[in-house]
Coordinates of N, CA, C and O and ligand atoms in Angstrom, one line a residue:
X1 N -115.1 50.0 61.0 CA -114.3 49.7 59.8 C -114.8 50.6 58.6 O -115.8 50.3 58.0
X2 N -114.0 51.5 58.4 CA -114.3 52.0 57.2 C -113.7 52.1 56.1 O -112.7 52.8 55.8
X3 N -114.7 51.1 54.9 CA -114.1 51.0 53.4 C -114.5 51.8 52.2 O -115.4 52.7 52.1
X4 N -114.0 51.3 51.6 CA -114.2 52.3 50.0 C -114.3 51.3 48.8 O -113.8 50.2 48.9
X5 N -114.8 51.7 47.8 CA -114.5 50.6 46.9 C -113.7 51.7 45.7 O -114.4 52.7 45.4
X6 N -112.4 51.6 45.0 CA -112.0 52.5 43.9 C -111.7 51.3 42.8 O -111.1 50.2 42.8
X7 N -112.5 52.2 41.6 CA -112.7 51.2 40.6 C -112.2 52.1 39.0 O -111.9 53.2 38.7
X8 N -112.2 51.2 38.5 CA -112.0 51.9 36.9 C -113.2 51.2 36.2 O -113.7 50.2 36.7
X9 N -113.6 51.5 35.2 CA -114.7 51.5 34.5 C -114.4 52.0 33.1 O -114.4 53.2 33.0
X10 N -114.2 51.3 31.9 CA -114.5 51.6 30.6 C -115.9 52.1 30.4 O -116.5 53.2 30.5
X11 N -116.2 50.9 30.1 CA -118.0 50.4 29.3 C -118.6 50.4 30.0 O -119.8 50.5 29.6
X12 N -118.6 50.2 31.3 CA -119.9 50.3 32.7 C -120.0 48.9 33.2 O -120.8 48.8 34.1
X13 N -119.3 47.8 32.8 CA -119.5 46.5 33.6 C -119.4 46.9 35.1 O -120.3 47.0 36.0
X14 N -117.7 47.1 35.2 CA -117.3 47.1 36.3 C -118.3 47.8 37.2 O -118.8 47.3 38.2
X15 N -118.4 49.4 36.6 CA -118.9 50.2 37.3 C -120.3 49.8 37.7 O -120.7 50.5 38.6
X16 N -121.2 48.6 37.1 CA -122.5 48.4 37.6 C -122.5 47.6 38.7 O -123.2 47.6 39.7
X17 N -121.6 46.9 38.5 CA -120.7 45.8 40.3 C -120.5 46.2 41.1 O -120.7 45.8 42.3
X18 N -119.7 47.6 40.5 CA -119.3 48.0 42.2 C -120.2 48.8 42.6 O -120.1 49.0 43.9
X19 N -121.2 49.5 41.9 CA -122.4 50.2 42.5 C -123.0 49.3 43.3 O -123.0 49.6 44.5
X20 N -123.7 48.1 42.7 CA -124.1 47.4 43.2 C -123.5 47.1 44.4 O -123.9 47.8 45.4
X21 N -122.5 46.0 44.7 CA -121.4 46.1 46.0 C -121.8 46.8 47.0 O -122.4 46.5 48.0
X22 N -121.2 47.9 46.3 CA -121.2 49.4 47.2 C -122.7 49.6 48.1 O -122.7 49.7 49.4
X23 N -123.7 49.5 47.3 CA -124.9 49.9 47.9 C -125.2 48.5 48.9 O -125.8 48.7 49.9
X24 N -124.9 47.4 48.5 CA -125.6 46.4 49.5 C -124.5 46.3 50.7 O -125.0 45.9 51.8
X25 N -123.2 46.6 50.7 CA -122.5 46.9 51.7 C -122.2 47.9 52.4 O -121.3 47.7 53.2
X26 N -123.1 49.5 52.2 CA -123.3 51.0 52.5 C -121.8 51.7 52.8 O -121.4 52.3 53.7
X27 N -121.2 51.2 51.5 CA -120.1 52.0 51.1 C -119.7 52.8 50.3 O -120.7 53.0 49.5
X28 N -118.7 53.5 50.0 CA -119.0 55.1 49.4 C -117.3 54.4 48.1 O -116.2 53.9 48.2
X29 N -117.9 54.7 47.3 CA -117.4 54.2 46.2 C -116.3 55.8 45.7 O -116.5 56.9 46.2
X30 N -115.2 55.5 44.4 CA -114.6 56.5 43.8 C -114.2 56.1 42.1 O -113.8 55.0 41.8
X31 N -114.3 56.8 41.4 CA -114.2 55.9 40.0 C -112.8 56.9 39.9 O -112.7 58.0 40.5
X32 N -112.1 56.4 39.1 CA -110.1 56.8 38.9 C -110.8 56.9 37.0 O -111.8 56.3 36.5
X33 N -109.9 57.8 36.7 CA -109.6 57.8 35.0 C -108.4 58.1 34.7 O -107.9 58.7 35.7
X34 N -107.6 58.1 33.6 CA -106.0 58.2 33.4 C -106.8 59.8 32.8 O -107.9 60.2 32.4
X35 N -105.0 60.4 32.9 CA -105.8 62.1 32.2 C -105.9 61.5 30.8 O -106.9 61.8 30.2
X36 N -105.2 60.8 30.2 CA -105.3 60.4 28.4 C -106.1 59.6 28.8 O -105.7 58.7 29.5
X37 N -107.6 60.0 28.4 CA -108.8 59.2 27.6 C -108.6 58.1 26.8 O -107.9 58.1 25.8
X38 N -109.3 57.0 27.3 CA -108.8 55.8 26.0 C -109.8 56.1 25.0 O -110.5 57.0 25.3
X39 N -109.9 55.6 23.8 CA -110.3 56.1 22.5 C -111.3 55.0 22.5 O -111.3 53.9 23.1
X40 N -112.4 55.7 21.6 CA -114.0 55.4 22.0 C -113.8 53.6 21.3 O -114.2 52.7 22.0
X41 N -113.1 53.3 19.9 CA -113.2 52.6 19.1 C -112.6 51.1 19.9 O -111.5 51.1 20.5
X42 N -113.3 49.9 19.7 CA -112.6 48.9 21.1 C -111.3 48.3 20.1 O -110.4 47.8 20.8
X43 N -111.1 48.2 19.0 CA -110.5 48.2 18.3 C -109.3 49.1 18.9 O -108.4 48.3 19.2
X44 N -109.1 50.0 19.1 CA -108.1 51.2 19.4 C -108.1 51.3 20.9 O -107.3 52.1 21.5
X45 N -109.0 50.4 21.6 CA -109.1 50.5 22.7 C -107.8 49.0 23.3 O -107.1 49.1 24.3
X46 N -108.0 47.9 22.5 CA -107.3 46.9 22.5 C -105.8 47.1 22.0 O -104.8 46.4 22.4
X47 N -105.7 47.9 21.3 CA -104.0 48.2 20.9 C -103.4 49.2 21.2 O -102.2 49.1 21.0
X48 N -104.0 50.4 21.8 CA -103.5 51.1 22.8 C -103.6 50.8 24.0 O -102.6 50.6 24.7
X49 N -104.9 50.7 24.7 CA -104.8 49.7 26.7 C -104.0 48.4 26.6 O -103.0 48.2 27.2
X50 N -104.7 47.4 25.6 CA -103.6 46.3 25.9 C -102.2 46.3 25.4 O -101.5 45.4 25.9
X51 N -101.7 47.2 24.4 CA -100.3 47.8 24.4 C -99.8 48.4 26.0 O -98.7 48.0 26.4
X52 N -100.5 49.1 26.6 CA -99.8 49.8 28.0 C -99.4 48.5 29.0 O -98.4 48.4 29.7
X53 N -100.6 47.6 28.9 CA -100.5 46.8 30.1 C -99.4 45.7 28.7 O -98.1 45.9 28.6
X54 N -99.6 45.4 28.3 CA -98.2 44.4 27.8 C -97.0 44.9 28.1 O -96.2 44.4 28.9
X55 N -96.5 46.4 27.3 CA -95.6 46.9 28.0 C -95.1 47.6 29.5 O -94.0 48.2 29.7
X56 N -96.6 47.4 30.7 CA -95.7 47.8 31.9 C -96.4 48.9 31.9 O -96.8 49.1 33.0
X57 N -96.8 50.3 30.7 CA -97.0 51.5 31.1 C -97.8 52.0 32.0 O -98.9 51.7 32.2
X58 N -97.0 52.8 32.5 CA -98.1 53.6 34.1 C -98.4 55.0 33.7 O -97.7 56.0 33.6
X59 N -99.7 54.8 33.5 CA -100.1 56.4 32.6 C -100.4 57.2 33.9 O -100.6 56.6 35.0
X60 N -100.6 58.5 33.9 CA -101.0 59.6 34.7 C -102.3 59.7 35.3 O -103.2 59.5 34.5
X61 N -102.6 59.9 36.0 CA -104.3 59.2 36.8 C -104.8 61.5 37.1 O -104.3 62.6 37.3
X62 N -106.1 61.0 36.8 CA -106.8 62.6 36.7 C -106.8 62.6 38.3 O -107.2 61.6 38.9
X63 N -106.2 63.9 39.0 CA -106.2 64.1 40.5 C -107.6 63.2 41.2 O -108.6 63.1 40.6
X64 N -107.3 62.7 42.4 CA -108.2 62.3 43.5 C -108.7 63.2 44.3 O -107.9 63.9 45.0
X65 N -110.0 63.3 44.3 CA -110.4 64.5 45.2 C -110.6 63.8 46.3 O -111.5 64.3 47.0
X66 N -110.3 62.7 46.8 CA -110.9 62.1 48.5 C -109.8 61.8 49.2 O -108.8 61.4 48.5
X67 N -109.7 61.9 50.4 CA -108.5 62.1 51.5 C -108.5 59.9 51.8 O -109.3 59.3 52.5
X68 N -107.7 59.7 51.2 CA -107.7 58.0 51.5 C -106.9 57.3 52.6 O -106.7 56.1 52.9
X69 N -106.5 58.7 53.0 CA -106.1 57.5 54.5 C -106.8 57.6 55.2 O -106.5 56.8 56.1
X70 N -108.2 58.2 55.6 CA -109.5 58.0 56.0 C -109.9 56.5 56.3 O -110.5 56.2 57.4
X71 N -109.4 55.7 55.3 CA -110.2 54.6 55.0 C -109.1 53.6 55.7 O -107.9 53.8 55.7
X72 N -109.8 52.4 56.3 CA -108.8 51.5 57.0 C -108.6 50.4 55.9 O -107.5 50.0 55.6
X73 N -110.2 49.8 54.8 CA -109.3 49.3 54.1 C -110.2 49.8 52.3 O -111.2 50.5 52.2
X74 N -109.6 49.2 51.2 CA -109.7 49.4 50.2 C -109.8 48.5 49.5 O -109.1 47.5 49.5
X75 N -111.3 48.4 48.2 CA -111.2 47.2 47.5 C -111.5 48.1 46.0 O -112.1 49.2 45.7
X76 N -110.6 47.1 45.3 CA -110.5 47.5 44.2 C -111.2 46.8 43.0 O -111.0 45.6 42.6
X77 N -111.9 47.5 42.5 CA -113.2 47.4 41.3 C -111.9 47.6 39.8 O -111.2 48.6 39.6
X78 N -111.9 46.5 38.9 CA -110.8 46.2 37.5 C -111.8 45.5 36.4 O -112.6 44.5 36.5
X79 N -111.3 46.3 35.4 CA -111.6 45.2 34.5 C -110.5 44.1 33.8 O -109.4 44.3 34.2
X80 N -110.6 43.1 33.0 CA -109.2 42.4 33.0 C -108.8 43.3 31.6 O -109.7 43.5 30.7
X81 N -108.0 43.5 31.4 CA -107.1 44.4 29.8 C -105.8 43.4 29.5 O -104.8 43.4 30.3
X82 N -105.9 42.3 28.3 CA -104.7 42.0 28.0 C -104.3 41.0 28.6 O -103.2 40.6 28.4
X83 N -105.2 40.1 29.8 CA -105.3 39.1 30.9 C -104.8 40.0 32.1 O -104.2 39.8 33.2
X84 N -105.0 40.6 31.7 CA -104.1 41.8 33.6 C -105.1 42.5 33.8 O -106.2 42.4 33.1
X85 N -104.8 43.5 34.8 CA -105.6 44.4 35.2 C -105.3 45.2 34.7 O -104.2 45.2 34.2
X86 N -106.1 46.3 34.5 CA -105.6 47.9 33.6 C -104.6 48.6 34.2 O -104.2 48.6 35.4
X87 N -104.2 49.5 33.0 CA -103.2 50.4 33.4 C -103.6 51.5 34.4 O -102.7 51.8 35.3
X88 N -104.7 52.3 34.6 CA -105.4 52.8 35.5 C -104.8 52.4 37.2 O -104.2 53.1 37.9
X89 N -105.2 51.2 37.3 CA -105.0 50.7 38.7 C -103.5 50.5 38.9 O -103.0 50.8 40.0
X90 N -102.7 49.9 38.0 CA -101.7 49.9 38.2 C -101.4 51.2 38.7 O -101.1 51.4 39.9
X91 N -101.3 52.2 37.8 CA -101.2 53.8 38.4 C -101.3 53.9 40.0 O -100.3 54.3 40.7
X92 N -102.4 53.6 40.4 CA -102.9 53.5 41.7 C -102.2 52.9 42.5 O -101.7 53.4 43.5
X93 N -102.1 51.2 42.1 CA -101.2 50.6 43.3 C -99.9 50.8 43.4 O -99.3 50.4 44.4
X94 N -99.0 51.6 42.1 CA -98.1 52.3 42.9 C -97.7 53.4 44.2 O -96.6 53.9 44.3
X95 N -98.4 53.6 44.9 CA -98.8 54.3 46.2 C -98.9 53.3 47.1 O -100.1 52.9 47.1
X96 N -98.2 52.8 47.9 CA -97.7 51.7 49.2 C -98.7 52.5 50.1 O -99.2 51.5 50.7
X97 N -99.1 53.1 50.4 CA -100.2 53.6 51.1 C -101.6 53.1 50.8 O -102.4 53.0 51.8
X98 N -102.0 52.9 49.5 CA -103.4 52.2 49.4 C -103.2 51.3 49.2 O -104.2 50.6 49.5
X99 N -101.9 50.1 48.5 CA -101.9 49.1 48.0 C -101.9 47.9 49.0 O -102.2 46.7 48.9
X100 N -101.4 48.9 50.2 CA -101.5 47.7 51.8 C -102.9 47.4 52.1 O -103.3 46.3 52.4
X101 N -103.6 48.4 52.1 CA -105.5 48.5 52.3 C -106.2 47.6 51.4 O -107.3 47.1 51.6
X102 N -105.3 47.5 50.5 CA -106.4 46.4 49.5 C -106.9 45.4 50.3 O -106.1 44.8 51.0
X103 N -107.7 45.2 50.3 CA -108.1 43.7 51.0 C -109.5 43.0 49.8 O -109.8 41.8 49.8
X104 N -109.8 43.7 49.3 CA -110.9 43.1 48.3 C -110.6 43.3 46.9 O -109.9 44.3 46.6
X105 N -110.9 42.5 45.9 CA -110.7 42.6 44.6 C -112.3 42.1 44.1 O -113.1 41.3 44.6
X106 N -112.3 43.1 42.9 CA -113.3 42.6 42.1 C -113.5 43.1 40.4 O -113.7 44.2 39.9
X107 N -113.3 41.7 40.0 CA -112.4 41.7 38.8 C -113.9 41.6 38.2 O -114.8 41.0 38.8
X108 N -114.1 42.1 36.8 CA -114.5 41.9 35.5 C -113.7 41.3 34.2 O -112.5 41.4 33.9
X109 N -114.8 40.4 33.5 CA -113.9 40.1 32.4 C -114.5 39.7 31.6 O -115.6 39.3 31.9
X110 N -114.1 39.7 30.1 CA -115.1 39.6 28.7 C -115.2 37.7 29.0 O -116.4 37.2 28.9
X111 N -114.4 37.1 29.2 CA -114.1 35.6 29.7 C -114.1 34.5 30.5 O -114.3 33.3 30.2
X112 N -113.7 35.2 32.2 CA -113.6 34.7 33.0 C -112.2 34.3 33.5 O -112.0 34.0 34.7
X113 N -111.7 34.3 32.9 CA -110.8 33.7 33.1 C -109.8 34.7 34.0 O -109.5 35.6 33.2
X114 N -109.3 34.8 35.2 CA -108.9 35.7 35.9 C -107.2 35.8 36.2 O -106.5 36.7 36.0
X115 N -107.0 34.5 36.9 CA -106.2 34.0 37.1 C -104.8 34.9 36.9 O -104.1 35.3 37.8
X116 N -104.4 35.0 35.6 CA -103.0 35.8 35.2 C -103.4 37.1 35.6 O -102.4 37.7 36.0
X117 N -104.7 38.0 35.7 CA -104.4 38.8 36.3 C -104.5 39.0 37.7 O -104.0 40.1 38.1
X118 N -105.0 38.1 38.5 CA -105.1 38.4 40.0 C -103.7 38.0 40.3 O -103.1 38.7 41.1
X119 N -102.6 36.4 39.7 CA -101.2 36.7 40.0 C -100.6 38.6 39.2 O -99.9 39.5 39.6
X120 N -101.0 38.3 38.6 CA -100.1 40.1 38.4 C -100.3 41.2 39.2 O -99.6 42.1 39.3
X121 N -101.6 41.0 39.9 CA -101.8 42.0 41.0 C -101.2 41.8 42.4 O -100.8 42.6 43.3
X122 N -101.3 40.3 42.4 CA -101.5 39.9 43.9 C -99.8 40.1 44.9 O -99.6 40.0 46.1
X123 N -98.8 40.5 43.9 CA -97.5 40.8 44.5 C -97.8 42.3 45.2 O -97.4 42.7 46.3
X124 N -98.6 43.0 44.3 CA -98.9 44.4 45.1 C -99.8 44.8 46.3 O -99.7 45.8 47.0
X125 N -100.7 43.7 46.4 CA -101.6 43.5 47.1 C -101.6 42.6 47.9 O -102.6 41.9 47.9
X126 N -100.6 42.4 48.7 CA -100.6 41.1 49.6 C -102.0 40.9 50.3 O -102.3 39.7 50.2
X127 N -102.6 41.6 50.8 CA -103.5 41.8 52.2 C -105.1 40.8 51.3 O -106.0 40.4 52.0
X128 N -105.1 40.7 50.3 CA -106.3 41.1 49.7 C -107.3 39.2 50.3 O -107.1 38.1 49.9
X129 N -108.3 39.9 51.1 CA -109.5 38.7 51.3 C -110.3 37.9 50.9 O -110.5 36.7 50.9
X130 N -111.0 39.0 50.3 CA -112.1 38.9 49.5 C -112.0 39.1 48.0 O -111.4 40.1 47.7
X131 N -112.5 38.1 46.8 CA -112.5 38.3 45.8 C -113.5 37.8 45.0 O -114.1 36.7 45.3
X132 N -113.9 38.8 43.7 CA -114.6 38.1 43.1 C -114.8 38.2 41.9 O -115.0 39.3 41.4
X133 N -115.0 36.9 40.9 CA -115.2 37.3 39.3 C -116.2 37.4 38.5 O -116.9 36.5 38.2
X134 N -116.4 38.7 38.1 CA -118.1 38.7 37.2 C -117.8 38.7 36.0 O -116.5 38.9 35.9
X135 N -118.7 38.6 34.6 CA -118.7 38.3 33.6 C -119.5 39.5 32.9 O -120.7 39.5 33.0
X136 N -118.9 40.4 32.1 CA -119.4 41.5 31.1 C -120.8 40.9 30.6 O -121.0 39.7 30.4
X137 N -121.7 42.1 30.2 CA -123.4 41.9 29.8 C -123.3 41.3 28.6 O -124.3 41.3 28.0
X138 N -122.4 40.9 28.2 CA -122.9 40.1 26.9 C -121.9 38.9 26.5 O -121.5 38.5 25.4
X139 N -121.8 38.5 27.6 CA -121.3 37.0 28.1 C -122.9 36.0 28.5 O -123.8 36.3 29.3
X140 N -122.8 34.9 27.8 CA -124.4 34.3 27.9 C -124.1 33.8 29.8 O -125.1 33.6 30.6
X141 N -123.1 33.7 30.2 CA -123.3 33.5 32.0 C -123.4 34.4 33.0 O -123.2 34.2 34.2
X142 N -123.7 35.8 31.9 CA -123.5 37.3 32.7 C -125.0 36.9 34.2 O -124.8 37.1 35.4
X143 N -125.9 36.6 33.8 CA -126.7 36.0 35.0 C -126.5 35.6 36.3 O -127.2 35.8 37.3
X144 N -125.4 35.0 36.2 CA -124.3 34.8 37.2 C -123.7 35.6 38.1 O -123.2 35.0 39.1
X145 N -123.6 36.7 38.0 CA -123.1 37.6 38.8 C -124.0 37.7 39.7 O -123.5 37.6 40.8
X146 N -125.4 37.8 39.8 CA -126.1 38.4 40.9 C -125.5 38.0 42.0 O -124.9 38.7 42.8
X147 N -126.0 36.2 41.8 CA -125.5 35.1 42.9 C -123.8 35.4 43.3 O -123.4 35.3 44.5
X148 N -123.0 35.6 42.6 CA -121.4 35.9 42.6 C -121.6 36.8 43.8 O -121.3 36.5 44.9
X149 N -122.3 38.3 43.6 CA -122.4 39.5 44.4 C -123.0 39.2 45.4 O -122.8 39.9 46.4
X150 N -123.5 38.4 45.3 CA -124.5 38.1 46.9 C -123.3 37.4 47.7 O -122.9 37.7 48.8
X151 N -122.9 36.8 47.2 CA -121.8 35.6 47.8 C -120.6 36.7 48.4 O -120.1 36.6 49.5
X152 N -120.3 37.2 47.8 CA -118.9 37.8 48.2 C -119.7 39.1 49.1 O -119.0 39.6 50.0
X153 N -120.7 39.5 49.0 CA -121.2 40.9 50.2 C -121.1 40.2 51.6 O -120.7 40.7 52.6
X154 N -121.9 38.6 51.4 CA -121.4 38.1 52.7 C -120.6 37.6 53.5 O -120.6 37.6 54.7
X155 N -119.5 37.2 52.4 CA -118.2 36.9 53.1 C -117.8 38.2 53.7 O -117.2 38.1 54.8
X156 N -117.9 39.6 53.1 CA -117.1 40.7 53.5 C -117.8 40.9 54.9 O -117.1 41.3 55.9
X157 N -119.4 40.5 55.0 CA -120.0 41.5 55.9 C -120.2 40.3 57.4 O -120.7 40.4 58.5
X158 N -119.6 38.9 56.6 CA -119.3 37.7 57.6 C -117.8 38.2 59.1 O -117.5 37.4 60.0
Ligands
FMN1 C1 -108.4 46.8 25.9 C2 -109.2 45.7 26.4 C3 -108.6 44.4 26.6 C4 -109.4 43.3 27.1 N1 -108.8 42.2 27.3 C5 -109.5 41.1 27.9 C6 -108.9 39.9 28.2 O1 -107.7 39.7 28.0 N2 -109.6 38.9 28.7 C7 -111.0 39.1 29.0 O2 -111.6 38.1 29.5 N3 -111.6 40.2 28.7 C8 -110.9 41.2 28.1 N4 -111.5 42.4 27.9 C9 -113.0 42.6 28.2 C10 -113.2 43.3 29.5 O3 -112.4 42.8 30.5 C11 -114.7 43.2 29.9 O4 -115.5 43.6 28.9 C12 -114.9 44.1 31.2 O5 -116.1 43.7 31.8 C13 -115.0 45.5 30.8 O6 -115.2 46.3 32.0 P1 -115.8 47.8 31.9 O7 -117.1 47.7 31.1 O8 -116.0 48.2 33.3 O9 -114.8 48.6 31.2 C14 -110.8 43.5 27.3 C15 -111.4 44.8 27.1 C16 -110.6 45.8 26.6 C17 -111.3 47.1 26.4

């Protein structure tokens, strides 16, 4: 079985998860960026990204250099933008070719609170098994993740 984990990453939560993930399940990870850079300020980062995902927009994703039908399945590394998932991935799961492979999700969030966005995903993603929610480094239950990550490497590797 060979998986991938493709993730988006602002600020590095996501991206410390799915490294993480990645390495305790010896999988080979890919990070996606839109070609428009979101703007450094979170303030401008909240009313431009959570503008795209309110309104639906599917911005332009910087070329993929990895051949993905390689891969039998796919889990996807999000942060939540707006209670949804980012515009980034949306980009992505428009391609019926990777969006069938999804089988894992693994959501970030300033909150916890996941729910509206795993329904907003989950029409595109039917296949999806495995999931799991971690909490950004300056959430006082960010500690929590370890145990989260242990939990969900075993179900995958169950
Ligand atoms: C534009 C924007 C919108 C956000 N909206 C939410 C939200 O609706 N709910 C939430 O719990 N966190 C929200 N957050 C916080 C992020 O989900 C959280 O910090 C996440 O871990 C960031 O992942 P990253 O560091 O990989 O970019 C938002 C962050 C940004 C930048």
């Amino acid at each position: 079985m060979k998986r991938i984990i493709i993730y988006y990453s602002l600020s590095g939560n996501t991206e410390e998860a799915v490294k993480l993930i990645a390495e305790l399940l010896g999988i080979e990870t890919l990070k996606i960026d839109t070609v428009k850079e979101m703007p450094k300020s979170f303030a401008a980062q909240l009313l431009i990204g959570g503008g795209q995902v309110a309104f639906n927009k599917i911005p332009k994703l910087k070329p993929i250099d990895k051949d993905l039908s390689i891969y039998d399945e796919i889990f996807i590394g999000t942060p939540i933008w707006n209670s949804k998932g980012v515009p980034a991935i949306n980009a992505l799961l428009k391609d019926e070719t990777v969006s069938k492979k999804v089988t894992g999700l693994i959501i970030t969030s300033g909150g916890g609170e996941i729910d509206k966005c795993v329904k907003a995903l989950k029409d595109r993603i039917p296949n999806v098994k495995y999931q799991v929610s971690l909490l950004d480094r300056k959430h006082q239950d960010y500690q929590q993740n370890e145990g989260k990550i242990k939990k969900f490497v075993e179900e995958v590797n169950n």
